[in-house]
Amino acid sequence: MAQDYDVLVVGAGAAGIAAARKLTQKNKKVKLLEARDRVGGRTQTINFHGTPYDLGAQFLHSASINPMVGIAEGLGMTVARLKMDWNSSRIPDRYGNAERREIIGTIDAFFELMESPQDQDISVGALLDRLPDQTYRPFVEAIWTWISSREARDCSVLDAQRYNDTHEDWQIPTGYGHLIKTLSEGLDVSLSCPVSVIRKTVSGVEAESASGTLRAEKVIVAVPSNLLIRGALRFEPGLPAGIREAVESVPMGNAGKLLFRIAKPHPDLGKSARLRVSVTDPGTPSYHVSAFGAPVLMGFFGGASARDLENAGTDTWADHALEGLKALLGSDIEKHLADPLATGWTADPFSQGGYSAATAGLAHLRPRLAEPFDERIFLAGEHCSVDFYSTVHGAWLTGERAAGWACGEGL
Ligand SMILES: Cc1cc2nc3c(=O)[nH]c(=O)nc-3n(C[C@H](O)[C@H](O)[C@H](O)COP(=O)(O)OP(=O)(O)OC[C@H]3O[C@@H](n4cnc5c(N)ncnc54)[C@H](O)[C@@H]3O)c2cc1C
């Protein structure tokens, strides 16, 4: 039977866009099917009171080996080569010098433990049990949720050890989401077109979507792992058991941002300020002031706290944040912050969470997602990257890889 397309790509996030671009360059007839009314997935740059701001991905992690740096610069976009010092950034003044040293010491001890060889695929939480001093463990637990979006007790150390981190986190002043959106220009995309079923037929594949059934020779499915795990998109016949098991081993946790407009300058809200409200609360956020001088304070929340605050709604989330900021900077701070805006990545039916992290004991399964398992159905997305999962560039590279498979490379 004649097919409508050579390849259907489901999901126009970084992975799907990378796949569609590569296939288009190879003269394949490609259709990108996107559930939302916008492209970009977990990248989205908005105009926040006159300044571009990323609601999802913001940092070009492992920047010197991150292909998105060259891609952005090739399009004439500026990439700001900023130095981020994530761990020792400002710790509340109420902690004296001795305590500060202990806090930094605990963080350093944790990262040393994370690098130590492990015989077994234990959890990050089990590794935390080995910290000689547990006083500031909750702070390390919070840091872990910012990194992985899941709680330490659930995450695999071996999976974390495979992640290739060069500790360079650069930024695009006009937005990471803006870059990904720009990269989708010229592609054949159908928006507001959720796919519910991928069906293998005798001669190809079918995708049942909001716009009807589309047929192609092959399909690349680039939707977040939680959607596959929860059956938001089904396969007929089902995915092979080993692949399903691998997808289930890399669920996404929760990650959320709360933005405030800095309505009135404040000495502690200067350019590049990073603030830590508590070192004893595992749900504490990390606050960043825009590195580019824009009057924006962003709180980054991870894990269960991100989910619970998202569920509570913007007003409750903002009140909770202001309580912490008042304790850190004084009650006057409230007068300096206005117009809170909260993200909703967990409730969003087309992301259903933050980013993937392998479950402790199951780190051996993710690599299965980096191999083709079928001649017509291919998976892509950050969860399919072994060394750059949870990132945009990881997603991008899996999209390019899946496009190669769809062209017969490596099969
Ligand atoms: C708050 C937050 C902060 C982050 N910060 C960073 C960061 O600083 N740096 C970094 O590199 N990464 C960061 N990430 C992670 C990064 O955003 C993701 O790893 C990356 O964008 C994932 O790309 P993807 O293409 O795999 O998935 P997605 O971007 O989620 O794209 C999947 C696409 O599939 C679509 N879709 C879903 N279901 C269907 C369906 N049934 N039919 C059709 N389409 C469907 C979705 O709408 C979406 O467009 C962050 C994520 C969050 C949530």
PDB file of N, CA, C and O and ligand atoms in Angstrom, residues 10-16 33-36 38-43 55-61 66 176 193-196 222-224 227 232-233 252 255-257 300 343 345 348-351 353-355 380-383 389-393 395-396 398, ligand 1:
ATOM      1  N   VAL A  10       6.778  11.555  15.943  1.00  0.00           N
ATOM      2  CA  VAL A  10       5.768  11.919  16.941  1.00  0.00           C
ATOM      3  C   VAL A  10       6.442  12.684  18.076  1.00  0.00           C
ATOM      4  O   VAL A  10       7.299  12.146  18.782  1.00  0.00           O
ATOM      5  N   GLY A  11       6.073  13.959  18.233  1.00  0.00           N
ATOM      6  CA  GLY A  11       6.635  14.806  19.287  1.00  0.00           C
ATOM      7  C   GLY A  11       7.637  15.794  18.714  1.00  0.00           C
ATOM      8  O   GLY A  11       8.668  15.393  18.179  1.00  0.00           O
ATOM      9  N   ALA A  12       7.301  17.099  18.821  1.00  0.00           N
ATOM     10  CA  ALA A  12       8.195  18.135  18.273  1.00  0.00           C
ATOM     11  C   ALA A  12       8.955  18.838  19.391  1.00  0.00           C
ATOM     12  O   ALA A  12       8.981  20.062  19.489  1.00  0.00           O
ATOM     13  N   GLY A  13       9.577  18.026  20.269  1.00  0.00           N
ATOM     14  CA  GLY A  13      10.561  18.567  21.207  1.00  0.00           C
ATOM     15  C   GLY A  13      11.920  18.525  20.516  1.00  0.00           C
ATOM     16  O   GLY A  13      12.015  18.312  19.292  1.00  0.00           O
ATOM     17  N   ALA A  14      12.978  18.686  21.300  1.00  0.00           N
ATOM     18  CA  ALA A  14      14.322  18.721  20.713  1.00  0.00           C
ATOM     19  C   ALA A  14      14.610  17.446  19.916  1.00  0.00           C
ATOM     20  O   ALA A  14      15.142  17.500  18.797  1.00  0.00           O
ATOM     21  N   ALA A  15      14.225  16.286  20.472  1.00  0.00           N
ATOM     22  CA  ALA A  15      14.537  15.012  19.809  1.00  0.00           C
ATOM     23  C   ALA A  15      13.787  14.896  18.479  1.00  0.00           C
ATOM     24  O   ALA A  15      14.377  14.550  17.443  1.00  0.00           O
ATOM     25  N   GLY A  16      12.487  15.184  18.500  1.00  0.00           N
ATOM     26  CA  GLY A  16      11.682  15.064  17.286  1.00  0.00           C
ATOM     27  C   GLY A  16      12.125  16.050  16.210  1.00  0.00           C
ATOM     28  O   GLY A  16      12.180  15.705  15.018  1.00  0.00           O
ATOM     29  N   LEU A  33       4.363  15.235  14.089  1.00  0.00           N
ATOM     30  CA  LEU A  33       3.047  15.337  14.730  1.00  0.00           C
ATOM     31  C   LEU A  33       3.225  15.783  16.174  1.00  0.00           C
ATOM     32  O   LEU A  33       3.883  15.090  16.967  1.00  0.00           O
ATOM     33  N   GLU A  34       2.667  16.921  16.500  1.00  0.00           N
ATOM     34  CA  GLU A  34       2.876  17.512  17.825  1.00  0.00           C
ATOM     35  C   GLU A  34       1.544  17.710  18.537  1.00  0.00           C
ATOM     36  O   GLU A  34       0.620  18.321  18.006  1.00  0.00           O
ATOM     37  N   ALA A  35       1.483  17.219  19.782  1.00  0.00           N
ATOM     38  CA  ALA A  35       0.232  17.282  20.537  1.00  0.00           C
ATOM     39  C   ALA A  35      -0.136  18.703  20.957  1.00  0.00           C
ATOM     40  O   ALA A  35      -1.315  19.078  20.929  1.00  0.00           O
ATOM     41  N   ARG A  36       0.863  19.475  21.347  1.00  0.00           N
ATOM     42  CA  ARG A  36       0.553  20.834  21.836  1.00  0.00           C
ATOM     43  C   ARG A  36       0.336  21.789  20.657  1.00  0.00           C
ATOM     44  O   ARG A  36       0.600  21.445  19.505  1.00  0.00           O
ATOM     45  N   ARG A  38       2.185  24.259  20.194  1.00  0.00           N
ATOM     46  CA  ARG A  38       3.493  24.878  19.971  1.00  0.00           C
ATOM     47  C   ARG A  38       4.534  23.773  19.870  1.00  0.00           C
ATOM     48  O   ARG A  38       4.310  22.661  20.368  1.00  0.00           O
ATOM     49  N   VAL A  39       5.666  24.082  19.266  1.00  0.00           N
ATOM     50  CA  VAL A  39       6.771  23.123  19.238  1.00  0.00           C
ATOM     51  C   VAL A  39       7.691  23.401  20.438  1.00  0.00           C
ATOM     52  O   VAL A  39       7.522  24.378  21.147  1.00  0.00           O
ATOM     53  N   GLY A  40       8.655  22.527  20.667  1.00  0.00           N
ATOM     54  CA  GLY A  40       9.678  22.801  21.690  1.00  0.00           C
ATOM     55  C   GLY A  40       9.621  21.878  22.890  1.00  0.00           C
ATOM     56  O   GLY A  40      10.616  21.692  23.574  1.00  0.00           O
ATOM     57  N   GLY A  41       8.434  21.312  23.177  1.00  0.00           N
ATOM     58  CA  GLY A  41       8.319  20.392  24.303  1.00  0.00           C
ATOM     59  C   GLY A  41       8.761  21.045  25.603  1.00  0.00           C
ATOM     60  O   GLY A  41       8.258  22.120  25.969  1.00  0.00           O
ATOM     61  N   ARG A  42       9.719  20.414  26.266  1.00  0.00           N
ATOM     62  CA  ARG A  42      10.181  20.920  27.566  1.00  0.00           C
ATOM     63  C   ARG A  42      11.177  22.075  27.416  1.00  0.00           C
ATOM     64  O   ARG A  42      11.879  22.420  28.356  1.00  0.00           O
ATOM     65  N   THR A  43      11.266  22.652  26.242  1.00  0.00           N
ATOM     66  CA  THR A  43      11.923  23.955  26.082  1.00  0.00           C
ATOM     67  C   THR A  43      10.827  24.935  25.696  1.00  0.00           C
ATOM     68  O   THR A  43       9.998  24.629  24.836  1.00  0.00           O
ATOM     69  N   LEU A  55      11.014  28.671  30.521  1.00  0.00           N
ATOM     70  CA  LEU A  55      10.209  27.967  31.534  1.00  0.00           C
ATOM     71  C   LEU A  55      10.711  26.543  31.732  1.00  0.00           C
ATOM     72  O   LEU A  55      10.512  25.946  32.771  1.00  0.00           O
ATOM     73  N   GLY A  56      11.341  25.989  30.711  1.00  0.00           N
ATOM     74  CA  GLY A  56      11.929  24.649  30.805  1.00  0.00           C
ATOM     75  C   GLY A  56      13.436  24.772  30.764  1.00  0.00           C
ATOM     76  O   GLY A  56      14.023  25.549  31.521  1.00  0.00           O
ATOM     77  N   ALA A  57      14.055  24.015  29.844  1.00  0.00           N
ATOM     78  CA  ALA A  57      15.524  23.994  29.778  1.00  0.00           C
ATOM     79  C   ALA A  57      16.079  25.397  29.564  1.00  0.00           C
ATOM     80  O   ALA A  57      15.550  26.180  28.791  1.00  0.00           O
ATOM     81  N   GLN A  58      17.180  25.660  30.257  1.00  0.00           N
ATOM     82  CA  GLN A  58      17.789  26.997  30.235  1.00  0.00           C
ATOM     83  C   GLN A  58      19.301  26.916  30.004  1.00  0.00           C
ATOM     84  O   GLN A  58      19.875  27.786  29.370  1.00  0.00           O
ATOM     85  N   PHE A  59      19.935  25.891  30.560  1.00  0.00           N
ATOM     86  CA  PHE A  59      21.406  25.811  30.528  1.00  0.00           C
ATOM     87  C   PHE A  59      21.878  24.816  29.476  1.00  0.00           C
ATOM     88  O   PHE A  59      21.323  23.726  29.342  1.00  0.00           O
ATOM     89  N   LEU A  60      22.923  25.190  28.755  1.00  0.00           N
ATOM     90  CA  LEU A  60      23.573  24.258  27.827  1.00  0.00           C
ATOM     91  C   LEU A  60      24.621  23.506  28.645  1.00  0.00           C
ATOM     92  O   LEU A  60      25.758  23.963  28.790  1.00  0.00           O
ATOM     93  N   HIS A  61      24.178  22.408  29.234  1.00  0.00           N
ATOM     94  CA  HIS A  61      25.065  21.648  30.117  1.00  0.00           C
ATOM     95  C   HIS A  61      26.197  21.020  29.310  1.00  0.00           C
ATOM     96  O   HIS A  61      26.072  20.801  28.102  1.00  0.00           O
ATOM     97  N   ASN A  66      28.766  20.127  23.922  1.00  0.00           N
ATOM     98  CA  ASN A  66      27.324  20.180  23.667  1.00  0.00           C
ATOM     99  C   ASN A  66      27.097  20.700  22.232  1.00  0.00           C
ATOM    100  O   ASN A  66      27.439  21.842  21.928  1.00  0.00           O
ATOM    101  N   TYR A 176      16.850  29.210  25.359  1.00  0.00           N
ATOM    102  CA  TYR A 176      17.094  27.878  24.791  1.00  0.00           C
ATOM    103  C   TYR A 176      15.868  27.460  23.979  1.00  0.00           C
ATOM    104  O   TYR A 176      15.969  26.882  22.892  1.00  0.00           O
ATOM    105  N   CYS A 193      -2.035  17.984  17.583  1.00  0.00           N
ATOM    106  CA  CYS A 193      -2.288  16.710  16.906  1.00  0.00           C
ATOM    107  C   CYS A 193      -1.744  15.538  17.732  1.00  0.00           C
ATOM    108  O   CYS A 193      -0.761  14.894  17.340  1.00  0.00           O
ATOM    109  N   PRO A 194      -2.347  15.294  18.925  1.00  0.00           N
ATOM    110  CA  PRO A 194      -1.850  14.193  19.744  1.00  0.00           C
ATOM    111  C   PRO A 194      -2.043  12.836  19.075  1.00  0.00           C
ATOM    112  O   PRO A 194      -3.110  12.575  18.517  1.00  0.00           O
ATOM    113  N   VAL A 195      -1.039  12.020  19.148  1.00  0.00           N
ATOM    114  CA  VAL A 195      -1.120  10.663  18.599  1.00  0.00           C
ATOM    115  C   VAL A 195      -1.493   9.731  19.749  1.00  0.00           C
ATOM    116  O   VAL A 195      -0.907   9.812  20.830  1.00  0.00           O
ATOM    117  N   SER A 196      -2.472   8.862  19.531  1.00  0.00           N
ATOM    118  CA  SER A 196      -2.884   7.959  20.613  1.00  0.00           C
ATOM    119  C   SER A 196      -2.398   6.532  20.387  1.00  0.00           C
ATOM    120  O   SER A 196      -2.146   5.801  21.343  1.00  0.00           O
ATOM    121  N   ALA A 222       9.092  10.262  19.779  1.00  0.00           N
ATOM    122  CA  ALA A 222       9.972  11.103  20.606  1.00  0.00           C
ATOM    123  C   ALA A 222       9.150  11.834  21.658  1.00  0.00           C
ATOM    124  O   ALA A 222       9.134  13.060  21.720  1.00  0.00           O
ATOM    125  N   VAL A 223       8.423  11.050  22.460  1.00  0.00           N
ATOM    126  CA  VAL A 223       7.614  11.643  23.534  1.00  0.00           C
ATOM    127  C   VAL A 223       8.239  11.258  24.879  1.00  0.00           C
ATOM    128  O   VAL A 223       8.984  10.277  24.964  1.00  0.00           O
ATOM    129  N   PRO A 224       7.956  12.023  25.941  1.00  0.00           N
ATOM    130  CA  PRO A 224       8.596  11.756  27.242  1.00  0.00           C
ATOM    131  C   PRO A 224       8.306  10.354  27.786  1.00  0.00           C
ATOM    132  O   PRO A 224       7.242   9.783  27.531  1.00  0.00           O
ATOM    133  N   LEU A 227       4.951   9.351  29.530  1.00  0.00           N
ATOM    134  CA  LEU A 227       3.760   9.133  28.692  1.00  0.00           C
ATOM    135  C   LEU A 227       3.710   7.701  28.187  1.00  0.00           C
ATOM    136  O   LEU A 227       2.636   7.101  28.090  1.00  0.00           O
ATOM    137  N   ALA A 232      -0.174   6.758  27.656  1.00  0.00           N
ATOM    138  CA  ALA A 232      -0.830   7.886  26.969  1.00  0.00           C
ATOM    139  C   ALA A 232      -0.719   7.704  25.460  1.00  0.00           C
ATOM    140  O   ALA A 232      -1.527   8.227  24.698  1.00  0.00           O
ATOM    141  N   LEU A 233       0.313   7.000  25.048  1.00  0.00           N
ATOM    142  CA  LEU A 233       0.474   6.642  23.633  1.00  0.00           C
ATOM    143  C   LEU A 233       0.718   5.138  23.618  1.00  0.00           C
ATOM    144  O   LEU A 233       1.618   4.642  24.305  1.00  0.00           O
ATOM    145  N   MET A 252      10.321   9.881  34.838  1.00  0.00           N
ATOM    146  CA  MET A 252      10.674  11.269  35.123  1.00  0.00           C
ATOM    147  C   MET A 252      10.180  11.654  36.509  1.00  0.00           C
ATOM    148  O   MET A 252       9.111  11.216  36.935  1.00  0.00           O
ATOM    149  N   ALA A 255      10.064  18.776  38.191  1.00  0.00           N
ATOM    150  CA  ALA A 255      10.910  19.977  38.213  1.00  0.00           C
ATOM    151  C   ALA A 255      10.024  21.163  37.889  1.00  0.00           C
ATOM    152  O   ALA A 255       9.188  21.084  36.983  1.00  0.00           O
ATOM    153  N   GLY A 256      10.185  22.235  38.646  1.00  0.00           N
ATOM    154  CA  GLY A 256       9.332  23.390  38.401  1.00  0.00           C
ATOM    155  C   GLY A 256      10.039  24.686  38.686  1.00  0.00           C
ATOM    156  O   GLY A 256      10.963  24.750  39.506  1.00  0.00           O
ATOM    157  N   LYS A 257       9.585  25.715  37.972  1.00  0.00           N
ATOM    158  CA  LYS A 257      10.146  27.045  38.180  1.00  0.00           C
ATOM    159  C   LYS A 257       9.047  27.995  38.637  1.00  0.00           C
ATOM    160  O   LYS A 257       7.906  27.898  38.174  1.00  0.00           O
ATOM    161  N   PHE A 300      13.998  27.469  41.467  1.00  0.00           N
ATOM    162  CA  PHE A 300      13.970  26.142  40.839  1.00  0.00           C
ATOM    163  C   PHE A 300      13.676  25.112  41.915  1.00  0.00           C
ATOM    164  O   PHE A 300      14.419  24.987  42.894  1.00  0.00           O
ATOM    165  N   THR A 343       5.414  27.280  36.651  1.00  0.00           N
ATOM    166  CA  THR A 343       5.318  26.287  35.581  1.00  0.00           C
ATOM    167  C   THR A 343       4.416  25.130  36.020  1.00  0.00           C
ATOM    168  O   THR A 343       4.091  25.003  37.205  1.00  0.00           O
ATOM    169  N   TRP A 345       4.850  21.578  34.657  1.00  0.00           N
ATOM    170  CA  TRP A 345       5.332  20.471  33.828  1.00  0.00           C
ATOM    171  C   TRP A 345       4.779  19.114  34.237  1.00  0.00           C
ATOM    172  O   TRP A 345       4.639  18.220  33.407  1.00  0.00           O
ATOM    173  N   ASP A 348       1.006  18.910  33.160  1.00  0.00           N
ATOM    174  CA  ASP A 348       0.877  19.010  31.701  1.00  0.00           C
ATOM    175  C   ASP A 348       0.784  17.605  31.106  1.00  0.00           C
ATOM    176  O   ASP A 348       1.690  16.785  31.272  1.00  0.00           O
ATOM    177  N   PRO A 349      -0.317  17.298  30.403  1.00  0.00           N
ATOM    178  CA  PRO A 349      -0.483  15.924  29.902  1.00  0.00           C
ATOM    179  C   PRO A 349       0.577  15.511  28.894  1.00  0.00           C
ATOM    180  O   PRO A 349       0.753  14.322  28.645  1.00  0.00           O
ATOM    181  N   PHE A 350       1.300  16.487  28.323  1.00  0.00           N
ATOM    182  CA  PHE A 350       2.264  16.132  27.287  1.00  0.00           C
ATOM    183  C   PHE A 350       3.715  16.165  27.765  1.00  0.00           C
ATOM    184  O   PHE A 350       4.631  16.010  26.961  1.00  0.00           O
ATOM    185  N   SER A 351       3.912  16.369  29.083  1.00  0.00           N
ATOM    186  CA  SER A 351       5.246  16.145  29.652  1.00  0.00           C
ATOM    187  C   SER A 351       5.144  15.204  30.862  1.00  0.00           C
ATOM    188  O   SER A 351       5.955  14.300  31.009  1.00  0.00           O
ATOM    189  N   GLY A 353       5.986  15.472  33.859  1.00  0.00           N
ATOM    190  CA  GLY A 353       7.109  15.406  34.783  1.00  0.00           C
ATOM    191  C   GLY A 353       8.266  16.271  34.342  1.00  0.00           C
ATOM    192  O   GLY A 353       8.141  17.105  33.430  1.00  0.00           O
ATOM    193  N   GLY A 354       9.396  16.068  35.040  1.00  0.00           N
ATOM    194  CA  GLY A 354      10.590  16.879  34.792  1.00  0.00           C
ATOM    195  C   GLY A 354      11.504  16.257  33.759  1.00  0.00           C
ATOM    196  O   GLY A 354      11.449  16.589  32.577  1.00  0.00           O
ATOM    197  N   TYR A 355      12.359  15.327  34.207  1.00  0.00           N
ATOM    198  CA  TYR A 355      13.254  14.626  33.277  1.00  0.00           C
ATOM    199  C   TYR A 355      13.570  13.246  33.840  1.00  0.00           C
ATOM    200  O   TYR A 355      13.302  12.974  35.007  1.00  0.00           O
ATOM    201  N   ALA A 380      13.105   7.894  20.453  1.00  0.00           N
ATOM    202  CA  ALA A 380      14.065   8.978  20.690  1.00  0.00           C
ATOM    203  C   ALA A 380      13.558   9.792  21.876  1.00  0.00           C
ATOM    204  O   ALA A 380      12.434   9.599  22.340  1.00  0.00           O
ATOM    205  N   GLY A 381      14.400  10.689  22.344  1.00  0.00           N
ATOM    206  CA  GLY A 381      14.032  11.517  23.508  1.00  0.00           C
ATOM    207  C   GLY A 381      15.134  11.427  24.539  1.00  0.00           C
ATOM    208  O   GLY A 381      15.931  10.480  24.522  1.00  0.00           O
ATOM    209  N   GLU A 382      15.154  12.405  25.432  1.00  0.00           N
ATOM    210  CA  GLU A 382      16.256  12.452  26.410  1.00  0.00           C
ATOM    211  C   GLU A 382      16.447  11.146  27.171  1.00  0.00           C
ATOM    212  O   GLU A 382      17.562  10.761  27.490  1.00  0.00           O
ATOM    213  N   HIS A 383      15.329  10.431  27.419  1.00  0.00           N
ATOM    214  CA  HIS A 383      15.408   9.192  28.199  1.00  0.00           C
ATOM    215  C   HIS A 383      16.177   8.099  27.462  1.00  0.00           C
ATOM    216  O   HIS A 383      16.576   7.109  28.059  1.00  0.00           O
ATOM    217  N   TYR A 389      21.331  12.005  29.171  1.00  0.00           N
ATOM    218  CA  TYR A 389      19.881  12.007  29.448  1.00  0.00           C
ATOM    219  C   TYR A 389      19.542  13.237  30.290  1.00  0.00           C
ATOM    220  O   TYR A 389      20.417  13.856  30.894  1.00  0.00           O
ATOM    221  N   SER A 390      18.273  13.561  30.302  1.00  0.00           N
ATOM    222  CA  SER A 390      17.728  14.693  31.080  1.00  0.00           C
ATOM    223  C   SER A 390      18.113  16.059  30.504  1.00  0.00           C
ATOM    224  O   SER A 390      17.887  17.076  31.158  1.00  0.00           O
ATOM    225  N   THR A 391      18.663  16.072  29.304  1.00  0.00           N
ATOM    226  CA  THR A 391      19.068  17.361  28.724  1.00  0.00           C
ATOM    227  C   THR A 391      18.527  17.524  27.303  1.00  0.00           C
ATOM    228  O   THR A 391      18.132  16.555  26.648  1.00  0.00           O
ATOM    229  N   VAL A 392      18.621  18.767  26.839  1.00  0.00           N
ATOM    230  CA  VAL A 392      18.202  19.074  25.473  1.00  0.00           C
ATOM    231  C   VAL A 392      19.183  18.471  24.464  1.00  0.00           C
ATOM    232  O   VAL A 392      18.769  17.869  23.463  1.00  0.00           O
ATOM    233  N   HIS A 393      20.470  18.635  24.739  1.00  0.00           N
ATOM    234  CA  HIS A 393      21.429  18.118  23.741  1.00  0.00           C
ATOM    235  C   HIS A 393      21.382  16.599  23.693  1.00  0.00           C
ATOM    236  O   HIS A 393      21.560  15.993  22.625  1.00  0.00           O
ATOM    237  N   ALA A 395      18.646  14.838  24.147  1.00  0.00           N
ATOM    238  CA  ALA A 395      17.457  14.573  23.321  1.00  0.00           C
ATOM    239  C   ALA A 395      17.787  14.773  21.843  1.00  0.00           C
ATOM    240  O   ALA A 395      17.431  13.954  20.986  1.00  0.00           O
ATOM    241  N   TRP A 396      18.481  15.864  21.551  1.00  0.00           N
ATOM    242  CA  TRP A 396      18.817  16.195  20.156  1.00  0.00           C
ATOM    243  C   TRP A 396      19.600  15.047  19.510  1.00  0.00           C
ATOM    244  O   TRP A 396      19.290  14.595  18.399  1.00  0.00           O
ATOM    245  N   THR A 398      19.732  11.922  20.351  1.00  0.00           N
ATOM    246  CA  THR A 398      18.933  10.698  20.149  1.00  0.00           C
ATOM    247  C   THR A 398      18.026  10.840  18.930  1.00  0.00           C
ATOM    248  O   THR A 398      17.741   9.857  18.237  1.00  0.00           O
TER     249      THR A 398
HETATM  250  C1  LIG B   1      11.932  22.825  34.563  1.00  0.00           C
HETATM  251  C2  LIG B   1      12.911  22.149  33.651  1.00  0.00           C
HETATM  252  C3  LIG B   1      14.198  22.627  33.551  1.00  0.00           C
HETATM  253  C4  LIG B   1      15.123  22.017  32.694  1.00  0.00           C
HETATM  254  N1  LIG B   1      16.375  22.547  32.576  1.00  0.00           N
HETATM  255  C5  LIG B   1      17.216  22.049  31.644  1.00  0.00           C
HETATM  256  C6  LIG B   1      18.443  22.715  31.356  1.00  0.00           C
HETATM  257  O1  LIG B   1      18.758  23.750  31.950  1.00  0.00           O
HETATM  258  N2  LIG B   1      19.228  22.181  30.380  1.00  0.00           N
HETATM  259  C7  LIG B   1      18.880  21.060  29.684  1.00  0.00           C
HETATM  260  O2  LIG B   1      19.633  20.641  28.792  1.00  0.00           O
HETATM  261  N3  LIG B   1      17.723  20.411  29.952  1.00  0.00           N
HETATM  262  C8  LIG B   1      16.888  20.883  30.898  1.00  0.00           C
HETATM  263  N4  LIG B   1      15.684  20.285  31.111  1.00  0.00           N
HETATM  264  C9  LIG B   1      15.381  19.018  30.427  1.00  0.00           C
HETATM  265  C10 LIG B   1      15.048  19.257  28.941  1.00  0.00           C
HETATM  266  O3  LIG B   1      14.042  20.223  28.846  1.00  0.00           O
HETATM  267  C11 LIG B   1      14.580  17.940  28.334  1.00  0.00           C
HETATM  268  O4  LIG B   1      15.510  16.901  28.607  1.00  0.00           O
HETATM  269  C12 LIG B   1      14.436  18.027  26.810  1.00  0.00           C
HETATM  270  O5  LIG B   1      13.833  19.230  26.420  1.00  0.00           O
HETATM  271  C13 LIG B   1      13.644  16.815  26.356  1.00  0.00           C
HETATM  272  O6  LIG B   1      13.456  16.836  24.954  1.00  0.00           O
HETATM  273  P1  LIG B   1      12.631  15.659  24.293  1.00  0.00           P
HETATM  274  O7  LIG B   1      12.517  15.978  22.859  1.00  0.00           O
HETATM  275  O8  LIG B   1      13.197  14.359  24.708  1.00  0.00           O
HETATM  276  O9  LIG B   1      11.197  15.719  25.003  1.00  0.00           O
HETATM  277  P2  LIG B   1      10.132  16.893  25.037  1.00  0.00           P
HETATM  278  O10 LIG B   1      10.803  18.212  24.970  1.00  0.00           O
HETATM  279  O11 LIG B   1       9.240  16.643  26.184  1.00  0.00           O
HETATM  280  O12 LIG B   1       9.350  16.733  23.660  1.00  0.00           O
HETATM  281  C14 LIG B   1       8.359  15.745  23.494  1.00  0.00           C
HETATM  282  C15 LIG B   1       7.271  16.313  22.608  1.00  0.00           C
HETATM  283  O13 LIG B   1       6.282  15.299  22.391  1.00  0.00           O
HETATM  284  C16 LIG B   1       5.019  15.921  22.429  1.00  0.00           C
HETATM  285  N5  LIG B   1       4.035  14.888  22.690  1.00  0.00           N
HETATM  286  C17 LIG B   1       3.772  14.268  23.859  1.00  0.00           C
HETATM  287  N6  LIG B   1       2.818  13.336  23.699  1.00  0.00           N
HETATM  288  C18 LIG B   1       2.459  13.357  22.390  1.00  0.00           C
HETATM  289  C19 LIG B   1       1.528  12.644  21.610  1.00  0.00           C
HETATM  290  N7  LIG B   1       0.753  11.705  22.146  1.00  0.00           N
HETATM  291  N8  LIG B   1       1.403  12.954  20.293  1.00  0.00           N
HETATM  292  C20 LIG B   1       2.179  13.919  19.731  1.00  0.00           C
HETATM  293  N9  LIG B   1       3.084  14.630  20.436  1.00  0.00           N
HETATM  294  C21 LIG B   1       3.235  14.340  21.750  1.00  0.00           C
HETATM  295  C22 LIG B   1       5.162  16.956  23.534  1.00  0.00           C
HETATM  296  O14 LIG B   1       4.151  17.931  23.471  1.00  0.00           O
HETATM  297  C23 LIG B   1       6.547  17.489  23.245  1.00  0.00           C
HETATM  298  O15 LIG B   1       6.524  18.575  22.346  1.00  0.00           O
HETATM  299  C24 LIG B   1      14.745  20.878  31.949  1.00  0.00           C
HETATM  300  C25 LIG B   1      13.434  20.395  32.046  1.00  0.00           C
HETATM  301  C26 LIG B   1      12.523  21.021  32.887  1.00  0.00           C
HETATM  302  C27 LIG B   1      11.130  20.480  32.964  1.00  0.00           C
END
